[in-house]
XYZ file of C-alpha atoms in Angstrom:
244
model
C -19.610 44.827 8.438
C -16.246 42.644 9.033
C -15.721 39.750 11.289
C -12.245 39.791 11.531
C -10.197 39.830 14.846
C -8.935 42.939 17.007
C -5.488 42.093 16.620
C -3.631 44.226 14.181
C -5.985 46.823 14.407
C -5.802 50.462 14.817
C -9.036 52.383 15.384
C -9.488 56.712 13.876
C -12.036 58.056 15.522
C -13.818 60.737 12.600
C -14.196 64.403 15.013
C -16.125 65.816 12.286
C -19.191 64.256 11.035
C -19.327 65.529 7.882
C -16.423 63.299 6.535
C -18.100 60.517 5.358
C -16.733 57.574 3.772
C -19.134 54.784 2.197
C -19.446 51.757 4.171
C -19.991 49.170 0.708
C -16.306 50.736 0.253
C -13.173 49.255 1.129
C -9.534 50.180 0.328
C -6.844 47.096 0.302
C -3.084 48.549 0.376
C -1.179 45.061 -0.993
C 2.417 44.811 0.081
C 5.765 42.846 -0.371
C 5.689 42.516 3.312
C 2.259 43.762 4.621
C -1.225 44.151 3.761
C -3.829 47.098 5.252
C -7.378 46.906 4.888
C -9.030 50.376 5.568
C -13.063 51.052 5.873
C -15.082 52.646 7.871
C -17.734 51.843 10.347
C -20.234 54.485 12.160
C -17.749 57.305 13.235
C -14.543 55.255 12.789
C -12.261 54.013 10.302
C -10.978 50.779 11.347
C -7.248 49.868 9.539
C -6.167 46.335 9.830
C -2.632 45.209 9.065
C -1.758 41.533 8.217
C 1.284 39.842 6.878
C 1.448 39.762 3.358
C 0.400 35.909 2.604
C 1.701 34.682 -1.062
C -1.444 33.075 -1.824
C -3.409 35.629 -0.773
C -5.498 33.418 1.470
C -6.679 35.828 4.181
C -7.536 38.228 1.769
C -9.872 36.226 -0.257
C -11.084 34.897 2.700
C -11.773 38.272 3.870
C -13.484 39.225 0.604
C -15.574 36.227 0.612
C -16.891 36.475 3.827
C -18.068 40.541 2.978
C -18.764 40.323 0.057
C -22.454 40.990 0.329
C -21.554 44.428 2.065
C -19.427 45.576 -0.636
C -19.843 47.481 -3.582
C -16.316 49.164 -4.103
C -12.974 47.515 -3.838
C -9.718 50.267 -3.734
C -6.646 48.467 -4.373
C -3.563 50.009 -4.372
C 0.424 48.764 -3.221
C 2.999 46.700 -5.732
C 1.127 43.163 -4.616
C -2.295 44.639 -5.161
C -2.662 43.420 -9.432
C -3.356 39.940 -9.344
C -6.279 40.309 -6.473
C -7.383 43.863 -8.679
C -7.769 41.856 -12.020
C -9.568 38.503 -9.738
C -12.399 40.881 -8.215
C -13.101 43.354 -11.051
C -15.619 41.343 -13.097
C -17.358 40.705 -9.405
C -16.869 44.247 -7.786
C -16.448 47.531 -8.572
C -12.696 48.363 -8.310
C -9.942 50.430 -8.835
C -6.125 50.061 -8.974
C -4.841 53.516 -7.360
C -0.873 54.696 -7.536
C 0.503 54.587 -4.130
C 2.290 57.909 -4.365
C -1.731 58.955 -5.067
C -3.084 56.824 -2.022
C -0.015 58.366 0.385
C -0.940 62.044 -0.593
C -4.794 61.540 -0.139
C -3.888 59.605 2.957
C -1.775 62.321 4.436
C -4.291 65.244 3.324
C -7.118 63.495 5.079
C -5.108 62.593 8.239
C -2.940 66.092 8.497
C -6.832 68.092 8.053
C -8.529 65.553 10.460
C -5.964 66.472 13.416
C -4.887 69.698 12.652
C -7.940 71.256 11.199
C -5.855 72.854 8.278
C -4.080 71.808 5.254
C -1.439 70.129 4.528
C 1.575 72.371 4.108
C 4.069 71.636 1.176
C 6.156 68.648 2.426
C 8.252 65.717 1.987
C 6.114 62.777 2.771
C 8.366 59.705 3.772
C 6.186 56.310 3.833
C 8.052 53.069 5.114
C 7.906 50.062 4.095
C 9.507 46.707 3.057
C 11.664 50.116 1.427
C 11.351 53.572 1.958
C 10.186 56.502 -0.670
C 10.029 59.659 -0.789
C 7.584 61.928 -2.574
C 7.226 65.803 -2.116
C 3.789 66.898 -1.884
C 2.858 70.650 -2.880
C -0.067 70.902 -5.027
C 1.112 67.997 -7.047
C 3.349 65.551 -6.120
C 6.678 64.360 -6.972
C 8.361 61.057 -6.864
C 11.923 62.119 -5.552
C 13.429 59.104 -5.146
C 13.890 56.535 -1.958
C 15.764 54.412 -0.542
C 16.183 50.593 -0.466
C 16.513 50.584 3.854
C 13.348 49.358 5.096
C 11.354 46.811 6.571
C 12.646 44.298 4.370
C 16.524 45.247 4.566
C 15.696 45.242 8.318
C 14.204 41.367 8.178
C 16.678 40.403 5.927
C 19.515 41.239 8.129
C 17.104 39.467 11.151
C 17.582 36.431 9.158
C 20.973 36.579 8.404
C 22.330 37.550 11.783
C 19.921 35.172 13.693
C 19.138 32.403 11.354
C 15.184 30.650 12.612
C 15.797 31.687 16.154
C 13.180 34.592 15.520
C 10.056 33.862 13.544
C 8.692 37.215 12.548
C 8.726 40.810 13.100
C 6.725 40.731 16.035
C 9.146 38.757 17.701
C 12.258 40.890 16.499
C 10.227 43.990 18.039
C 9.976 42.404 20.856
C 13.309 41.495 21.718
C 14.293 45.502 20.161
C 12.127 47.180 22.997
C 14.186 45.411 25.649
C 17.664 45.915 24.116
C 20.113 49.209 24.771
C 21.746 50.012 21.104
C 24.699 52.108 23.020
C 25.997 48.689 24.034
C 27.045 48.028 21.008
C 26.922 51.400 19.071
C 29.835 53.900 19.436
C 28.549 57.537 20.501
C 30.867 60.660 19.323
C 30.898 60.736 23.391
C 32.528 57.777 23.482
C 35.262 58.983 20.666
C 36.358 62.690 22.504
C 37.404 62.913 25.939
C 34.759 64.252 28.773
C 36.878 67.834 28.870
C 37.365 68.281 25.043
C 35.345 71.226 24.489
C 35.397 71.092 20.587
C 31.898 69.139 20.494
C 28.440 70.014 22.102
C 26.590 67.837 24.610
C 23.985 67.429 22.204
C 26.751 66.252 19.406
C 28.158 63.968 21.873
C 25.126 62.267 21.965
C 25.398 61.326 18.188
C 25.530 57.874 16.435
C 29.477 57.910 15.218
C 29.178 54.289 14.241
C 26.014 51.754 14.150
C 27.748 48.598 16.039
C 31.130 50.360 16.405
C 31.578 48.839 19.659
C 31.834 45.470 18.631
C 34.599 45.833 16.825
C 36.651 47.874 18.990
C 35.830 46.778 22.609
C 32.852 44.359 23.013
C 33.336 40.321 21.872
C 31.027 39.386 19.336
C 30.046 36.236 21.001
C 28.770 38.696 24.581
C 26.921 41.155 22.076
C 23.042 40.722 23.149
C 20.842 39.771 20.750
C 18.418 42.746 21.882
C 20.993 45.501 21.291
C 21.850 44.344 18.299
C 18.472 44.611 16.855
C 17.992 47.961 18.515
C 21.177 48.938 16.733
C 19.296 47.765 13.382
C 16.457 49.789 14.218
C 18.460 52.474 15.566
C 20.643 52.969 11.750
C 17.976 52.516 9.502
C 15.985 55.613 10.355
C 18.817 57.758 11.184
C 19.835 57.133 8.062
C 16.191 57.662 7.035
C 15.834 60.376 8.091
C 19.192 61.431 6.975
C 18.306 61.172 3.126
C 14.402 62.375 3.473
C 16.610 66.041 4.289
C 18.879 66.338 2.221
C-alpha cells in the first residue's frame, strides 16, 4: 500500500489472526516534534516515525501518493487540526483525543503480548513533554510534566549551539558517553566504610552534573557525558513524578 522508505520504521508482527485492522485505514499521530503513521499490511502493522515538518510536506506527500488506497484517515496529536480539517471533505476522517488513542494503543499492545488485559495503570507517554493519564476502566488525565523531548533538544541547543543537527545525532553521541563522569553518585558523597547507606543507594543519582562543579573543569567535560547526563535526569525524574 505505501512506498515510503524503511528508515524510521518499526514492524508488529499480529500473533493472532483474528485482529484485523482495515487496510483503506490509516492513523496519523501529529506532533510538536514527531509524526507516526500507523497501518497495517497482511499480518503486520507497520509504524513510521518522521520529524514533524512545519509545512507538512511529507505528509501530504504521503497522502497524495495513497490516496487511492485509502478510505479512512485517524488523526490524532496537538499538530494533527490543520491536516484533519484539509482531508475531511476528500476522506473519511476523524480527529481522536490522544489520552483516547494512548489507552486504545496500550489495550491493544498490553493484550497482543500478554494475552490478557490491561491491568489498572498509570500510562506515561513521552514526548516533546511527558503526561500522565491513569487508565482503569476510564481514564484520567492526572497531570504531566513539561521534561521531555523538547526540554531535552532545547537544552541540546543551548549547551551545543549548531554543532549537532538533530536528535539522531544527539543519540548518537549519548550511547557513547558515561553520565558518572560528570554526575555525582551518593557513592561518591559517603566514604567506602560508612555503613549508613546500601550498595544499591550508593548507586543513586545525588546530583545530575554534580561533578562539574565540584571536581571536573567545564572546558574537559565530554560532550557525550553530558548528553547522557541529560538523558540520564529527565527520566529519573520521570519516572520520579509518574509514582508519586
Amino acid at each position: 500500500m505505501i512506498r515510503i522508505s524503511e528508515q524510521n520504521t518499526i514492524k508488529i508482527q499480529l500473533k493472532d489472526v483474528k485482529v484485523k485492522n482495515p487496510p483503506e485505514t490509516v492513523g496519523i499521530d501529529i506532533g510538536q516534534s514527531l509524526t507516526k503513521i500507523a497501518y497495517s499490511k497482511g499480518n503486520e502493522i507497520i509504524l513510521i516515525m518522521n520529524q514533524t515538518s512545519s509545512d507538512f510536506s511529507d505528509i501530504n506527500e504521503y497522502l497524495e501518493i495513497n490516496k487511492k488506497h485509502l478510505n479512512k484517515i485517524n488523526f490524532t496529536g496537538g499538530k494533527a487540526f490543520t491536516l484533519y480539517k484539509k482531508y475531511s471533505s476528500e476522506f473519511e476522517t476523524n480527529l481522536i483525543n490522544e489520552f483516547d488513542a494512548n489507552r486504545v494503543g496500550v489495550d491493544f499492545l498490553y493484550e497482543h503480548n500478554k494475552n490478557k488485559p490491561v491491568p489498572p495503570s498509570i500510562v506515561v507517554t513521552l514526548g516533546t513533554g511527558t503526561s500522565i493519564i491513569l487508565k482503569t476502566d476510564s481514564i484520567k488525565h492526572l497531570g504531566g510534566s513539561a521534561m521531555g523531548g523538547g526540554f531535552f533538544m532545547g537544552l541540546i541547543r543551548l549547551l551545543f549551539k549548531n554543532s549537532i543537527a538533530d536528535y539522531s545525532e544527539a543519540i548518537s553521541y549519548a550511547s557513547k558517553g558515561n553520565r558518572y563522569q560528570v554526575d555525582l553518585k551518593v557513592d561518591d558523597i559517603y566514604h567506602i566504610e560508612d555503613n549508613r547507606v546500601n550498595k544499591l543507594f550508593r548507586e543513586f543519582t545525588a546530583a545530575a552534573l554534580g561533578k562539574i562543579n565540584n571536581n571536573v573543569d567545564v572546558n574537559s567535560a565530554k560532550k557525550e557525558d553530558i548528553i547522557m547526563s541529560l538523558i540520564g535526569s529527565i527520566g529519573e525524574n520521570i519516572g520520579t513524578i509518574a509514582t508519586l
